[in-house]
Amino acid sequence: MKFNENLYKLDTKDCFRICTEKVKEYKTSHPETKVLSLGIGDVSFPVVPYIAKKMEEAVWRQTQNNFIGYGYHFGIPELIKAIKENEYPNFSEDEIYVSDGTKTDAGNLLEMFSKDALVGVYNPTYPIYINSAYSLNRRIEVIDCDSEYNPVVPNKHFDVLYICSPSNPTGINFSTKVLKPIIDYAIAEGCVILYDNVYFSFIESGIKSIYEIENARKCAIEMRSFSKHASFTGVRCSYYVVPNEIHPNINKYWKLRTINRFNGASYIAQVGALASFDKKAKVDIGKNIKYYRKNLNYLRESFSKLGYEICGGTDAPYIWVKCKNDLNSWATFELFLNVLGVVVVPGIIFGSKGDGYFRVSALGKYEDIVEAINRIEKYEKK
Ligand code: PLP
């Protein structure tokens, strides 16, 4: 077998798996300790009942003679229309694609570019971009963020740039001032920005979409997901916008590619996604986001009070915390786990620039977060 040897690189880089294994080992050797996770990347609230009911109706529709089968490669028309009306009124339905998750989309969109295209990924960032590019045998280079963890204008040519904003892991929603020069660079270089905006519903300040910035539609593809917004991490549904302005034939050929490579997101999931735009669902989704926001405020205040340097956490469910006492991120991870039974995510997972930091998440339960902070506080006071 002529194996894709790039896949070997993924194994050594799978630090999330290493964390999970270490936590599992700790739980086995400390059955008496309740392990508290500040590392949670999944949501803790389930799908809201209104959406579940609509999905149930969709299941039963699939037992009828007029069931929905093949044919909706880009998404069911009602959902595309709702996405346009609610989130992208300045784009045509032709430029919107529904899919089964931003993780899938972020990788698959590389199929739009020539094999020798150079892909740029900021350090630190969501590691999936690098791993997807490896899996697809793409040329990839890392670009260090500045000292405030903002992406910078590259000093060489790139064909594709991934930007995650609000950022996983730092929780920062990049400003127009940071993004505008990168957009200008992208237009001048014929580079396309793949803009991962999955945490859009957490944004309180600053821009909600890259398209709020002048000329972004000439160079940016924006991706969003129902995962964190509507607890669809298990249901699976996402969408993205491919603006016609990027290239005259971009949608003609991307549609051909999509018809050949994808049979559409699950109909049931799409009906659920459609329901998330209804007023009744929005009320409950809003309550969940408010709850996570309360967690965020509590975490931000607590870590600051404990003398940690922090950033992010106003527009994304993550806070980026500097390790104390010159510890690196693995040492801090081990200390929190082995001494306190508290899980955080080592910053190095997101790139070398993440070392010396750890990520905490507000997606867990408030009581657990309070208890985790109590343990850290007690330890710090010793
Ligand atoms: N993009 C970022 C930045 C994420 O943090 C995550 C999940 O944590 C995803 C994408 C995955 O999204 P989805 O569930 O839509 O595949």
PDB file of C-alpha atoms and ligand atoms in Angstrom, residues 41 101-103 126 129 164 168 196 198-199 225 227-228 236 318, ligand 1:
ATOM      1  CA  GLY A  41     -14.599  22.063  24.591  1.00  0.00           C
ATOM      2  CA  GLY A 101     -19.594  20.763  10.764  1.00  0.00           C
ATOM      3  CA  THR A 102     -16.957  23.438  10.624  1.00  0.00           C
ATOM      4  CA  LYS A 103     -14.243  20.898  11.383  1.00  0.00           C
ATOM      5  CA  TYR A 126      -7.101  25.586  16.543  1.00  0.00           C
ATOM      6  CA  TYR A 129      -6.268  23.419  10.339  1.00  0.00           C
ATOM      7  CA  CYS A 164     -10.068  31.784  13.802  1.00  0.00           C
ATOM      8  CA  ASN A 168      -9.791  29.216  19.936  1.00  0.00           C
ATOM      9  CA  ASP A 196     -13.560  30.319  11.255  1.00  0.00           C
ATOM     10  CA  VAL A 198     -17.872  29.221  15.020  1.00  0.00           C
ATOM     11  CA  TYR A 199     -18.030  31.225  18.244  1.00  0.00           C
ATOM     12  CA  SER A 225     -21.621  26.240  12.943  1.00  0.00           C
ATOM     13  CA  SER A 227     -22.430  23.361  17.327  1.00  0.00           C
ATOM     14  CA  LYS A 228     -21.678  25.888  20.050  1.00  0.00           C
ATOM     15  CA  ARG A 236     -23.936  18.195  13.286  1.00  0.00           C
ATOM     16  CA  TYR A 318     -12.397  30.614  26.352  1.00  0.00           C
TER      17      TYR A 318
HETATM   18  N1  PLP B   1     -13.648  25.522  14.754  1.00  0.00           N
HETATM   19  C1  PLP B   1     -13.213  25.794  15.995  1.00  0.00           C
HETATM   20  C2  PLP B   1     -12.361  26.975  16.212  1.00  0.00           C
HETATM   21  C3  PLP B   1     -13.564  24.986  17.076  1.00  0.00           C
HETATM   22  O1  PLP B   1     -13.109  25.283  18.292  1.00  0.00           O
HETATM   23  C4  PLP B   1     -14.392  23.868  16.855  1.00  0.00           C
HETATM   24  C5  PLP B   1     -14.772  22.965  17.948  1.00  0.00           C
HETATM   25  O2  PLP B   1     -14.411  23.067  19.068  1.00  0.00           O
HETATM   26  C6  PLP B   1     -14.812  23.606  15.553  1.00  0.00           C
HETATM   27  C7  PLP B   1     -14.421  24.441  14.530  1.00  0.00           C
HETATM   28  C8  PLP B   1     -15.631  22.413  15.246  1.00  0.00           C
HETATM   29  O3  PLP B   1     -16.927  22.796  14.867  1.00  0.00           O
HETATM   30  P1  PLP B   1     -18.004  21.746  14.400  1.00  0.00           P
HETATM   31  O4  PLP B   1     -18.586  21.101  15.598  1.00  0.00           O
HETATM   32  O5  PLP B   1     -18.995  22.571  13.635  1.00  0.00           O
HETATM   33  O6  PLP B   1     -17.318  20.753  13.507  1.00  0.00           O
END
